[in-house]
Amino acid sequence: MIAARASTAAWVLLSFTALACSHGASPGAAGPERAARQGPFVVKPYLQFGEAPRAGELAVVWHADDVDAGWAVDVRPDGESSWRPMEPPKFRRVAVAGVEPHRVYRATLRAGAPGGRFAYRVRDGKGADFEAEALAPKSASQPHRFAVFGDCGAGTPEERRIAHRTFEEKPDFVMIPGDIIYDRGRASEYRTRFWPAYNADRPAPDAGAPLLRSTLFVAAAGNHDIAARDLAKYPDGLAYFYYWCQPLNGPTGPEGGPLVAPVTGSPEQKKAFLDAAGEAFPRMANFSFDYGNAHWIVLDANATVDWADPAFRRWVEDDLAAAKDARWRFVCYHQPGFNSSRSHFDEQHTRVLSPVFEAGKVDLVFNGHVHNYQRSYPLRFAPTPVQVEAPAFDENGRMVPSHKSNGRLTLDRSFDGKDDTTPEGVIYIVTGAGGNRLYNPEQQDDPSSWQPFTVKHISRVHSLTVVDVDDSKLTLRQVSADGEELDRIVVTK
Ligand SMILES: [Fe+2]
């Protein structure tokens, strides 16, 4: 992994001067917010990578009232009887219009031996105690399992059913390829549409599951997460940058440049956002990490980013080259370049980096944005020069003109993931059936409507992708909320 930049300056070291504080309702708190909170937590603890992850470590993040409360975190590895105190948590203050001011706390968990079970607890100075169990990140010599689903935080029954099925599959981590939260990436929307489903106290199809507290979550930012950048309209928007705690090691640049669209609003709104986001904005939009024997790149594929920018392209090339020891290479971003659905078909701007993925020996690319499941043949794509343009969107996030990307497509039709398990090229997976309304169900049984690169198109049921990664073998399954296997391929090296 490219060295992660340490960035703790923006986090305020927690004061242990415990002041008298009330966990009761605060003036001005909105109804749904109050309904979501439990005990001293505005949002219960959830597991993240951290801004500069190190082997054997995870981050735990939680939200609490904007008062000093003597928070502390302990870890107890499996087989040990006593708790080990962790370093004092740090916090950033979120004081934006639209939600009650609150603090986002973060502490590092030294989780212990790779793949080992550990317990952790988060305590306040008044005796409240939250405890959960999780697994330490796996090492390169250990098999691991991850789950992928996008377009999920819509507040639907299907979102909760997919959350529950994910919990049943027991992944080591969950990857969300964007559109984490609808409709505008707002803190207030996370309160009602995200935390309740993925951090439910009990696992049940109609409730969701206690996933976030027990399973590492990683996410790419989709258009519904970070494309609405007018704080005058959505003052608690862009919450991705203050609620997620992910590696800060990717390419970035100035606002208004090729990689970072301007954030608008009054000076006060802008300051409140930047204070809440700290160094996560804008850098956290792109990053890379290692898990087990795999290397991952997570990219911002929103229309506001110029994927043809030479510096952006060079970063992806260099990052893949630096991951030469990784057995597997995965890339995740929101907008798919290879999509057969009528919905979002014109958005093909991400195809411009296909040759980079091929040269960097990427095995699988995971996308969302299109609310169904699609698997491509292993493919190579040589874009025709000058035909890839950055697409334009109206203020509602809808694409305006057509920006199809032409080029030369080479398909490995002999790969079937069963008898032939050695793909020639990159396999592109659309897995955006995580909760929101499905797209183009009429196309599932109409292969004549699919593009030549598509081999599977499941658009009538919500589903998630489950991948088992071993040293020389990978098994990908697409699973419905009921546990039905909809697709399966094996890839071997
Ligand atoms: Fe989307």
Tab-separated table of C-alpha atoms and ligand atoms in Angstrom:
chain	number	residue	atom	x	y	z
A	1	MET	CA	0.000	0.000	0.000
A	2	ILE	CA	1.212	3.483	-0.697
A	3	ALA	CA	2.222	4.988	2.612
A	4	ALA	CA	-0.758	6.479	4.331
A	5	ARG	CA	-0.275	10.025	5.488
A	6	ALA	CA	-0.631	10.393	9.217
A	7	SER	CA	-3.268	12.960	9.877
A	8	THR	CA	-4.317	13.489	13.378
A	9	ALA	CA	-4.019	17.237	13.557
A	10	ALA	CA	-7.660	17.843	12.873
A	11	TRP	CA	-8.770	15.462	15.606
A	12	VAL	CA	-9.139	17.030	18.990
A	13	LEU	CA	-7.564	15.048	21.779
A	14	LEU	CA	-10.267	14.053	24.178
A	15	SER	CA	-10.188	15.796	27.479
A	16	PHE	CA	-10.682	13.474	30.401
A	17	THR	CA	-12.024	16.260	32.523
A	18	ALA	CA	-15.444	14.722	32.796
A	19	LEU	CA	-17.999	17.444	33.120
A	20	ALA	CA	-21.473	16.915	34.386
A	21	CYS	CA	-23.520	16.065	31.374
A	22	SER	CA	-27.001	14.969	30.674
A	23	HIS	CA	-27.804	12.309	28.161
A	24	GLY	CA	-31.368	13.461	27.985
A	25	ALA	CA	-32.924	15.283	25.094
A	26	SER	CA	-31.269	18.502	24.045
A	27	PRO	CA	-33.273	21.524	23.003
A	28	GLY	CA	-34.005	21.574	19.330
A	29	ALA	CA	-33.384	17.891	18.685
A	30	ALA	CA	-35.453	16.563	15.817
A	31	GLY	CA	-37.803	13.623	16.271
A	32	PRO	CA	-36.101	11.000	14.116
A	33	GLU	CA	-32.724	11.832	15.651
A	34	ARG	CA	-34.025	11.215	19.121
A	35	ALA	CA	-35.625	7.987	18.022
A	36	ALA	CA	-32.311	6.722	16.681
A	37	ARG	CA	-30.155	7.356	19.731
A	38	GLN	CA	-29.730	4.914	22.577
A	39	GLY	CA	-28.143	5.644	25.927
A	40	PRO	CA	-25.227	8.049	25.734
A	41	PHE	CA	-24.674	7.340	22.048
A	42	VAL	CA	-26.094	9.445	19.273
A	43	VAL	CA	-24.745	6.665	17.030
A	44	LYS	CA	-23.395	3.444	18.510
A	45	PRO	CA	-19.814	2.347	17.794
A	46	TYR	CA	-18.865	1.166	14.314
A	47	LEU	CA	-15.652	-0.222	12.841
A	48	GLN	CA	-13.526	1.599	10.299
A	49	PHE	CA	-10.049	1.304	8.842
A	50	GLY	CA	-8.760	4.580	10.250
A	51	GLU	CA	-6.919	7.307	8.404
A	52	ALA	CA	-3.535	5.566	8.448
A	53	PRO	CA	-4.219	1.883	9.089
A	54	ARG	CA	-1.466	-0.311	10.455
A	55	ALA	CA	-1.339	-4.089	10.642
A	56	GLY	CA	-3.404	-5.489	13.483
A	57	GLU	CA	-5.366	-2.303	14.001
A	58	LEU	CA	-8.864	-1.029	13.331
A	59	ALA	CA	-10.618	2.176	14.288
A	60	VAL	CA	-13.824	2.405	16.271
A	61	VAL	CA	-15.992	5.461	15.679
A	62	TRP	CA	-19.084	6.652	17.550
A	63	HIS	CA	-21.178	9.784	17.831
A	64	ALA	CA	-22.131	11.458	21.085
A	65	ASP	CA	-23.441	14.716	22.471
A	66	ASP	CA	-21.286	17.790	22.169
A	67	VAL	CA	-20.079	17.690	25.782
A	68	ASP	CA	-17.045	16.220	27.521
A	69	ALA	CA	-17.992	12.825	28.891
A	70	GLY	CA	-14.816	10.963	29.853
A	71	TRP	CA	-14.930	8.458	27.004
A	72	ALA	CA	-12.493	5.555	27.096
A	73	VAL	CA	-11.954	2.413	25.014
A	74	ASP	CA	-10.571	-0.994	26.012
A	75	VAL	CA	-9.759	-4.161	24.087
A	76	ARG	CA	-9.728	-7.761	25.279
A	77	PRO	CA	-8.230	-10.294	22.856
A	78	ASP	CA	-9.777	-13.744	22.836
A	79	GLY	CA	-8.457	-15.913	25.650
A	80	GLU	CA	-7.428	-13.020	27.880
A	81	SER	CA	-9.303	-12.136	31.027
A	82	SER	CA	-8.439	-8.488	31.475
A	83	TRP	CA	-9.156	-5.394	29.401
A	84	ARG	CA	-6.317	-3.445	27.816
A	85	PRO	CA	-6.846	0.313	27.753
A	86	MET	CA	-6.425	1.938	24.347
A	87	GLU	CA	-5.123	5.418	23.736
A	88	PRO	CA	-7.609	8.182	24.560
A	89	PRO	CA	-10.160	8.790	21.801
A	90	LYS	CA	-10.081	11.900	19.660
A	91	PHE	CA	-13.039	13.714	18.231
A	92	ARG	CA	-14.185	16.149	15.639
A	93	ARG	CA	-17.137	18.372	16.273
A	94	VAL	CA	-19.992	18.342	13.790
A	95	ALA	CA	-21.825	21.637	14.139
A	96	VAL	CA	-23.657	22.051	10.848
A	97	ALA	CA	-27.240	23.157	10.313
A	98	GLY	CA	-29.759	20.364	9.976
A	99	VAL	CA	-28.635	18.202	12.905
A	100	GLU	CA	-27.945	18.812	16.576
A	101	PRO	CA	-24.243	19.604	17.196
A	102	HIS	CA	-22.492	16.377	18.091
A	103	ARG	CA	-19.068	14.827	18.277
A	104	VAL	CA	-17.638	12.066	16.115
A	105	TYR	CA	-15.195	10.150	18.277
A	106	ARG	CA	-12.509	7.843	17.022
A	107	ALA	CA	-10.128	5.473	18.813
A	108	THR	CA	-7.601	2.977	17.534
A	109	LEU	CA	-8.206	-0.676	18.424
A	110	ARG	CA	-5.065	-2.762	18.705
A	111	ALA	CA	-6.999	-5.850	17.821
A	112	GLY	CA	-4.337	-8.509	18.346
A	113	ALA	CA	-3.331	-11.511	16.268
A	114	PRO	CA	-4.517	-11.480	12.620
A	115	GLY	CA	-7.945	-13.035	12.268
A	116	GLY	CA	-8.285	-13.415	16.011
A	117	ARG	CA	-11.490	-12.616	17.824
A	118	PHE	CA	-11.414	-9.718	20.248
A	119	ALA	CA	-13.870	-7.817	22.374
A	120	TYR	CA	-13.882	-4.070	22.738
A	121	ARG	CA	-15.813	-1.720	24.950
A	122	VAL	CA	-16.554	1.976	24.802
A	123	ARG	CA	-17.212	3.628	28.153
A	124	ASP	CA	-18.267	7.077	29.202
A	125	GLY	CA	-17.422	8.601	32.558
A	126	LYS	CA	-20.876	7.857	33.949
A	127	GLY	CA	-20.729	4.091	33.816
A	128	ALA	CA	-22.347	3.482	30.459
A	129	ASP	CA	-20.690	0.609	28.708
A	130	PHE	CA	-21.003	-0.585	25.118
A	131	GLU	CA	-19.372	-3.908	24.297
A	132	ALA	CA	-19.020	-5.784	21.020
A	133	GLU	CA	-16.876	-8.450	19.389
A	134	ALA	CA	-15.048	-8.439	16.071
A	135	LEU	CA	-12.194	-10.109	14.210
A	136	ALA	CA	-8.761	-8.556	13.819
A	137	PRO	CA	-7.854	-7.963	10.144
A	138	LYS	CA	-6.637	-11.114	8.396
A	139	SER	CA	-3.037	-11.568	7.297
A	140	ALA	CA	-1.857	-12.389	3.780
A	141	SER	CA	-1.607	-16.083	4.663
A	142	GLN	CA	-5.220	-16.352	5.858
A	143	PRO	CA	-8.254	-16.849	3.592
A	144	HIS	CA	-10.825	-14.102	3.898
A	145	ARG	CA	-14.369	-13.257	2.839
A	146	PHE	CA	-15.818	-9.901	1.884
A	147	ALA	CA	-19.302	-8.747	0.879
A	148	VAL	CA	-20.163	-5.987	-1.602
A	149	PHE	CA	-23.461	-4.171	-2.170
A	150	GLY	CA	-24.176	-0.619	-3.251
A	151	ASP	CA	-27.025	1.858	-3.539
A	152	CYS	CA	-28.220	0.774	-0.172
A	153	GLY	CA	-29.111	3.454	2.404
A	154	ALA	CA	-32.569	4.154	1.105
A	155	GLY	CA	-34.574	3.286	4.206
A	156	THR	CA	-36.333	0.401	2.461
A	157	PRO	CA	-37.323	-3.043	3.781
A	158	GLU	CA	-34.971	-4.517	1.169
A	159	GLU	CA	-32.034	-2.601	2.648
A	160	ARG	CA	-32.674	-4.262	6.022
A	161	ARG	CA	-33.085	-7.695	4.443
A	162	ILE	CA	-29.772	-7.365	2.597
A	163	ALA	CA	-28.125	-6.159	5.826
A	164	HIS	CA	-29.445	-9.248	7.582
A	165	ARG	CA	-28.291	-11.582	4.810
A	166	THR	CA	-24.853	-9.962	4.893
A	167	PHE	CA	-24.665	-10.644	8.627
A	168	GLU	CA	-25.585	-14.285	7.965
A	169	GLU	CA	-22.741	-14.592	5.448
A	170	LYS	CA	-20.196	-13.506	8.113
A	171	PRO	CA	-17.850	-11.484	5.915
A	172	ASP	CA	-14.549	-10.163	7.251
A	173	PHE	CA	-15.449	-6.782	5.807
A	174	VAL	CA	-18.159	-5.076	3.787
A	175	MET	CA	-17.450	-2.877	0.772
A	176	ILE	CA	-20.064	-0.360	-0.408
A	177	PRO	CA	-19.442	0.817	-3.991
A	178	GLY	CA	-21.225	4.110	-3.471
A	179	ASP	CA	-24.628	5.639	-2.917
A	180	ILE	CA	-24.225	4.808	0.714
A	181	ILE	CA	-27.060	7.119	1.688
A	182	TYR	CA	-30.001	8.735	-0.109
A	183	ASP	CA	-30.888	11.290	-1.229
A	184	ARG	CA	-28.179	13.897	-0.651
A	185	GLY	CA	-25.517	12.419	1.569
A	186	ARG	CA	-26.831	14.284	4.606
A	187	ALA	CA	-26.104	13.609	8.258
A	188	SER	CA	-29.838	13.718	8.919
A	189	GLU	CA	-30.352	10.986	6.317
A	190	TYR	CA	-27.721	8.750	7.926
A	191	ARG	CA	-29.754	8.993	11.138
A	192	THR	CA	-32.827	7.377	9.693
A	193	ARG	CA	-31.597	5.392	6.697
A	194	PHE	CA	-28.146	4.030	7.491
A	195	TRP	CA	-27.240	3.496	11.136
A	196	PRO	CA	-30.557	1.821	12.114
A	197	ALA	CA	-30.257	-0.894	9.430
A	198	TYR	CA	-26.548	-1.674	9.685
A	199	ASN	CA	-26.105	-1.194	13.419
A	200	ALA	CA	-29.363	-2.717	14.619
A	201	ASP	CA	-29.141	-4.339	18.039
A	202	ARG	CA	-30.666	-7.596	16.840
A	203	PRO	CA	-30.314	-9.459	13.553
A	204	ALA	CA	-33.646	-9.905	11.817
A	205	PRO	CA	-34.761	-9.539	8.198
A	206	ASP	CA	-37.140	-6.738	9.111
A	207	ALA	CA	-34.621	-4.926	11.330
A	208	GLY	CA	-31.179	-5.274	9.773
A	209	ALA	CA	-28.228	-6.509	11.799
A	210	PRO	CA	-25.499	-5.467	14.255
A	211	LEU	CA	-23.043	-5.385	11.384
A	212	LEU	CA	-21.245	-2.078	11.807
A	213	ARG	CA	-20.140	-2.819	15.363
A	214	SER	CA	-18.763	-6.241	14.457
A	215	THR	CA	-17.574	-5.926	10.857
A	216	LEU	CA	-15.269	-3.474	9.151
A	217	PHE	CA	-17.109	-1.320	6.599
A	218	VAL	CA	-15.334	0.391	3.703
A	219	ALA	CA	-17.043	2.629	1.142
A	220	ALA	CA	-16.594	4.497	-2.106
A	221	ALA	CA	-18.513	7.747	-2.437
A	222	GLY	CA	-21.305	7.810	-5.031
A	223	ASN	CA	-23.190	10.662	-6.616
A	224	HIS	CA	-25.823	10.632	-3.863
A	225	ASP	CA	-23.029	10.866	-1.280
A	226	ILE	CA	-20.878	13.729	-2.527
A	227	ALA	CA	-22.178	15.156	-5.809
A	228	ALA	CA	-24.564	17.616	-4.101
A	229	ARG	CA	-22.007	20.184	-2.927
A	230	ASP	CA	-24.153	23.245	-2.223
A	231	LEU	CA	-24.194	23.666	1.547
A	232	ALA	CA	-26.776	26.448	1.196
A	233	LYS	CA	-29.209	23.787	-0.016
A	234	TYR	CA	-27.927	20.832	2.008
A	235	PRO	CA	-26.028	22.220	5.034
A	236	ASP	CA	-25.533	18.756	6.528
A	237	GLY	CA	-24.561	17.239	3.164
A	238	LEU	CA	-21.197	15.649	2.301
A	239	ALA	CA	-21.435	13.741	5.602
A	240	TYR	CA	-19.275	11.047	3.992
A	241	PHE	CA	-16.309	13.236	4.874
A	242	TYR	CA	-17.064	13.403	8.577
A	243	TYR	CA	-18.677	10.050	9.326
A	244	TRP	CA	-16.268	7.706	7.507
A	245	CYS	CA	-12.723	7.191	8.718
A	246	GLN	CA	-10.737	5.707	5.836
A	247	PRO	CA	-7.141	5.886	4.590
A	248	LEU	CA	-5.939	9.336	3.553
A	249	ASN	CA	-3.378	8.205	1.017
A	250	GLY	CA	-4.974	8.944	-2.365
A	251	PRO	CA	-4.599	11.600	-5.020
A	252	THR	CA	-6.256	14.936	-4.473
A	253	GLY	CA	-5.953	18.570	-5.511
A	254	PRO	CA	-7.389	22.029	-5.084
A	255	GLU	CA	-11.123	22.706	-5.132
A	256	GLY	CA	-12.134	23.516	-8.670
A	257	GLY	CA	-9.333	21.360	-10.071
A	258	PRO	CA	-9.772	18.160	-12.070
A	259	LEU	CA	-10.269	15.951	-9.001
A	260	VAL	CA	-12.220	18.127	-6.567
A	261	ALA	CA	-15.413	19.967	-7.441
A	262	PRO	CA	-16.083	23.188	-5.522
A	263	VAL	CA	-18.144	23.115	-2.347
A	264	THR	CA	-20.422	26.122	-2.246
A	265	GLY	CA	-22.401	27.855	0.502
A	266	SER	CA	-21.967	30.769	2.875
A	267	PRO	CA	-18.560	31.251	4.559
A	268	GLU	CA	-20.122	30.044	7.826
A	269	GLN	CA	-21.547	26.908	6.210
A	270	LYS	CA	-18.251	26.180	4.523
A	271	LYS	CA	-16.305	26.620	7.749
A	272	ALA	CA	-18.683	24.326	9.644
A	273	PHE	CA	-18.250	21.650	6.982
A	274	LEU	CA	-14.463	21.921	6.875
A	275	ASP	CA	-14.236	21.824	10.679
A	276	ALA	CA	-16.318	18.635	10.726
A	277	ALA	CA	-14.435	16.984	7.875
A	278	GLY	CA	-10.887	17.936	8.862
A	279	GLU	CA	-8.255	16.372	6.641
A	280	ALA	CA	-10.732	13.839	5.276
A	281	PHE	CA	-11.900	16.510	2.802
A	282	PRO	CA	-11.111	16.195	0.008
A	283	ARG	CA	-8.515	13.450	0.259
A	284	MET	CA	-10.752	10.591	1.435
A	285	ALA	CA	-12.532	10.472	-1.946
A	286	ASN	CA	-9.726	8.235	-3.290
A	287	PHE	CA	-7.569	5.751	-1.390
A	288	SER	CA	-6.009	2.317	-1.383
A	289	PHE	CA	-5.534	-0.388	1.215
A	290	ASP	CA	-4.465	-3.973	1.722
A	291	TYR	CA	-6.590	-6.695	3.262
A	292	GLY	CA	-5.247	-10.233	3.529
A	293	ASN	CA	-3.472	-11.081	0.303
A	294	ALA	CA	-5.437	-8.500	-1.711
A	295	HIS	CA	-4.817	-4.908	-2.666
A	296	TRP	CA	-7.736	-2.522	-3.168
A	297	ILE	CA	-8.104	0.849	-4.849
A	298	VAL	CA	-11.223	2.906	-4.112
A	299	LEU	CA	-11.906	5.793	-6.496
A	300	ASP	CA	-14.238	8.745	-6.899
A	301	ALA	CA	-15.939	8.185	-10.262
A	302	ASN	CA	-18.390	11.028	-9.995
A	303	ALA	CA	-18.900	13.204	-13.033
A	304	THR	CA	-17.096	16.011	-11.244
A	305	VAL	CA	-13.805	14.095	-11.482
A	306	ASP	CA	-11.775	14.050	-14.670
A	307	TRP	CA	-10.658	10.439	-15.042
A	308	ALA	CA	-8.494	11.451	-17.981
A	309	ASP	CA	-6.417	13.709	-15.723
A	310	PRO	CA	-2.784	12.567	-16.086
A	311	ALA	CA	-1.984	12.878	-12.371
A	312	PHE	CA	-5.039	10.799	-11.437
A	313	ARG	CA	-4.108	8.136	-13.957
A	314	ARG	CA	-0.490	8.115	-12.773
A	315	TRP	CA	-1.539	7.621	-9.173
A	316	VAL	CA	-3.594	4.547	-10.111
A	317	GLU	CA	-0.704	3.186	-12.200
A	318	ASP	CA	1.822	3.769	-9.430
A	319	ASP	CA	-0.412	2.364	-6.726
A	320	LEU	CA	-1.011	-0.859	-8.668
A	321	ALA	CA	2.703	-1.142	-9.444
A	322	ALA	CA	3.538	-0.729	-5.751
A	323	ALA	CA	1.159	-3.582	-4.920
A	324	LYS	CA	3.247	-6.104	-6.831
A	325	ASP	CA	3.313	-8.511	-3.880
A	326	ALA	CA	-0.469	-8.668	-3.567
A	327	ARG	CA	-1.955	-11.923	-4.822
A	328	TRP	CA	-5.234	-10.278	-5.858
A	329	ARG	CA	-6.089	-6.754	-7.002
A	330	PHE	CA	-9.546	-5.231	-6.734
A	331	VAL	CA	-10.850	-1.798	-7.702
A	332	CYS	CA	-14.066	-0.217	-6.469
A	333	TYR	CA	-15.889	2.909	-7.661
A	334	HIS	CA	-19.495	3.888	-8.142
A	335	GLN	CA	-20.284	4.516	-11.817
A	336	PRO	CA	-19.758	1.424	-13.996
A	337	GLY	CA	-18.170	1.764	-17.400
A	338	PHE	CA	-19.563	-1.572	-18.531
A	339	ASN	CA	-23.291	-1.635	-17.905
A	340	SER	CA	-26.036	-3.211	-20.002
A	341	SER	CA	-28.989	-1.654	-18.251
A	342	ARG	CA	-30.891	1.068	-20.000
A	343	SER	CA	-30.494	3.089	-16.805
A	344	HIS	CA	-27.250	5.073	-16.741
A	345	PHE	CA	-26.137	3.416	-19.966
A	346	ASP	CA	-24.581	6.587	-21.323
A	347	GLU	CA	-22.252	7.057	-18.376
A	348	GLN	CA	-19.158	5.313	-19.672
A	349	HIS	CA	-16.450	7.792	-18.687
A	350	THR	CA	-14.685	5.339	-16.365
A	351	ARG	CA	-13.723	3.150	-19.336
A	352	VAL	CA	-10.794	5.473	-19.883
A	353	LEU	CA	-8.823	3.683	-17.161
A	354	SER	CA	-9.502	0.146	-18.393
A	355	PRO	CA	-6.009	-0.142	-19.942
A	356	VAL	CA	-4.496	0.921	-16.604
A	357	PHE	CA	-6.442	-1.767	-14.760
A	358	GLU	CA	-5.383	-4.356	-17.331
A	359	ALA	CA	-1.707	-3.376	-17.155
A	360	GLY	CA	-1.910	-3.387	-13.363
A	361	LYS	CA	-3.342	-6.931	-13.379
A	362	VAL	CA	-6.613	-6.021	-11.697
A	363	ASP	CA	-8.780	-9.108	-11.198
A	364	LEU	CA	-12.180	-7.664	-10.389
A	365	VAL	CA	-13.790	-4.212	-10.535
A	366	PHE	CA	-16.839	-3.578	-8.311
A	367	ASN	CA	-19.372	-0.865	-9.185
A	368	GLY	CA	-22.827	0.253	-8.106
A	369	HIS	CA	-24.993	3.114	-9.422
A	370	VAL	CA	-27.098	0.737	-11.513
A	371	HIS	CA	-29.526	-0.968	-9.130
A	372	ASN	CA	-29.084	-4.581	-10.141
A	373	TYR	CA	-26.394	-7.236	-10.597
A	374	GLN	CA	-24.350	-7.616	-13.758
A	375	ARG	CA	-21.213	-9.609	-14.492
A	376	SER	CA	-19.067	-9.057	-17.549
A	377	TYR	CA	-16.926	-11.488	-19.445
A	378	PRO	CA	-13.252	-10.985	-18.671
A	379	LEU	CA	-12.472	-8.115	-21.020
A	380	ARG	CA	-9.895	-5.739	-22.371
A	381	PHE	CA	-10.870	-2.325	-23.644
A	382	ALA	CA	-8.765	0.060	-25.697
A	383	PRO	CA	-10.511	3.446	-25.725
A	384	THR	CA	-10.479	5.346	-28.978
A	385	PRO	CA	-8.504	8.509	-28.303
A	386	VAL	CA	-10.370	11.749	-27.681
A	387	GLN	CA	-13.774	10.142	-27.485
A	388	VAL	CA	-14.064	9.991	-23.729
A	389	GLU	CA	-15.494	13.170	-22.312
A	390	ALA	CA	-16.432	14.012	-18.762
A	391	PRO	CA	-20.216	13.712	-18.684
A	392	ALA	CA	-22.402	16.589	-17.595
A	393	PHE	CA	-25.197	16.416	-15.045
A	394	ASP	CA	-28.099	18.652	-14.227
A	395	GLU	CA	-28.658	19.841	-10.672
A	396	ASN	CA	-30.633	16.712	-9.841
A	397	GLY	CA	-27.689	14.520	-10.709
A	398	ARG	CA	-29.192	13.386	-14.006
A	399	MET	CA	-26.923	13.077	-16.986
A	400	VAL	CA	-27.559	15.622	-19.686
A	401	PRO	CA	-25.934	14.665	-23.003
A	402	SER	CA	-24.735	11.323	-24.290
A	403	HIS	CA	-21.085	10.497	-23.626
A	404	LYS	CA	-20.609	6.997	-24.876
A	405	SER	CA	-17.054	5.787	-24.919
A	406	ASN	CA	-16.036	3.944	-28.027
A	407	GLY	CA	-13.086	1.674	-28.333
A	408	ARG	CA	-11.928	-1.813	-29.106
A	409	LEU	CA	-13.421	-4.499	-26.880
A	410	THR	CA	-11.832	-7.934	-26.497
A	411	LEU	CA	-13.860	-10.547	-24.626
A	412	ASP	CA	-12.701	-13.831	-23.091
A	413	ARG	CA	-15.790	-15.865	-23.888
A	414	SER	CA	-14.155	-19.157	-22.961
A	415	PHE	CA	-14.010	-18.207	-19.276
A	416	ASP	CA	-17.053	-19.617	-17.505
A	417	GLY	CA	-15.827	-19.609	-13.907
A	418	LYS	CA	-16.414	-23.336	-13.736
A	419	ASP	CA	-14.387	-25.354	-16.241
A	420	ASP	CA	-12.286	-22.402	-17.395
A	421	THR	CA	-11.297	-20.414	-14.322
A	422	THR	CA	-8.404	-18.358	-15.688
A	423	PRO	CA	-9.761	-15.087	-17.075
A	424	GLU	CA	-8.019	-13.127	-19.798
A	425	GLY	CA	-8.839	-9.589	-18.762
A	426	VAL	CA	-10.718	-7.766	-16.044
A	427	ILE	CA	-14.144	-8.920	-14.805
A	428	TYR	CA	-16.484	-5.985	-14.101
A	429	ILE	CA	-19.187	-6.506	-11.495
A	430	VAL	CA	-22.184	-4.200	-11.045
A	431	THR	CA	-23.631	-4.874	-7.597
A	432	GLY	CA	-26.029	-2.034	-6.933
A	433	ALA	CA	-29.011	-4.048	-5.718
A	434	GLY	CA	-28.373	-3.326	-2.043
A	435	GLY	CA	-31.622	-1.653	-1.087
A	436	ASN	CA	-32.926	1.023	-3.404
A	437	ARG	CA	-35.513	0.409	-6.150
A	438	LEU	CA	-34.283	-2.081	-8.766
A	439	TYR	CA	-33.475	-0.937	-12.291
A	440	ASN	CA	-34.665	-2.573	-15.498
A	441	PRO	CA	-36.149	-5.845	-14.224
A	442	GLU	CA	-37.527	-6.349	-17.757
A	443	GLN	CA	-33.993	-6.961	-19.006
A	444	GLN	CA	-33.200	-9.976	-16.823
A	445	ASP	CA	-34.717	-12.489	-19.231
A	446	ASP	CA	-33.993	-10.527	-22.382
A	447	PRO	CA	-30.338	-11.161	-23.273
A	448	SER	CA	-30.932	-9.484	-26.617
A	449	SER	CA	-31.048	-6.217	-24.678
A	450	TRP	CA	-27.634	-6.812	-23.088
A	451	GLN	CA	-24.360	-5.442	-24.367
A	452	PRO	CA	-21.890	-7.997	-25.785
A	453	PHE	CA	-19.703	-7.789	-22.675
A	454	THR	CA	-22.460	-8.862	-20.270
A	455	VAL	CA	-22.813	-12.525	-19.332
A	456	LYS	CA	-25.184	-12.241	-16.357
A	457	HIS	CA	-27.912	-9.699	-15.607
A	458	ILE	CA	-29.986	-10.228	-12.457
A	459	SER	CA	-32.380	-7.342	-12.009
A	460	ARG	CA	-35.504	-8.796	-10.430
A	461	VAL	CA	-34.270	-9.303	-6.881
A	462	HIS	CA	-32.114	-7.409	-4.422
A	463	SER	CA	-28.793	-9.084	-3.829
A	464	LEU	CA	-25.236	-8.833	-2.555
A	465	THR	CA	-21.880	-10.148	-3.720
A	466	VAL	CA	-19.934	-12.508	-1.445
A	467	VAL	CA	-16.309	-13.274	-2.324
A	468	ASP	CA	-14.081	-15.904	-0.712
A	469	VAL	CA	-10.410	-15.214	-1.310
A	470	ASP	CA	-7.769	-17.870	-0.872
A	471	ASP	CA	-4.171	-17.956	-1.975
A	472	SER	CA	-4.723	-19.090	-5.537
A	473	LYS	CA	-8.503	-19.349	-5.726
A	474	LEU	CA	-11.352	-16.889	-5.510
A	475	THR	CA	-15.053	-17.764	-5.403
A	476	LEU	CA	-17.612	-15.073	-6.165
A	477	ARG	CA	-21.264	-15.659	-5.353
A	478	GLN	CA	-24.229	-13.375	-5.900
A	479	VAL	CA	-26.784	-14.030	-3.191
A	480	SER	CA	-30.360	-12.820	-2.791
A	481	ALA	CA	-31.751	-11.488	0.449
A	482	ASP	CA	-33.257	-14.947	1.005
A	483	GLY	CA	-29.896	-16.634	0.549
A	484	GLU	CA	-30.574	-17.983	-2.931
A	485	GLU	CA	-27.420	-18.269	-5.031
A	486	LEU	CA	-27.979	-16.280	-8.222
A	487	ASP	CA	-24.509	-16.547	-9.747
A	488	ARG	CA	-21.190	-18.209	-8.967
A	489	ILE	CA	-17.760	-18.096	-10.547
A	490	VAL	CA	-14.386	-19.413	-9.515
A	491	VAL	CA	-11.175	-17.637	-10.522
A	492	THR	CA	-7.837	-19.361	-10.120
A	493	LYS	CA	-4.227	-18.274	-10.505
B	1	FE	FE	-25.570	6.410	-8.132
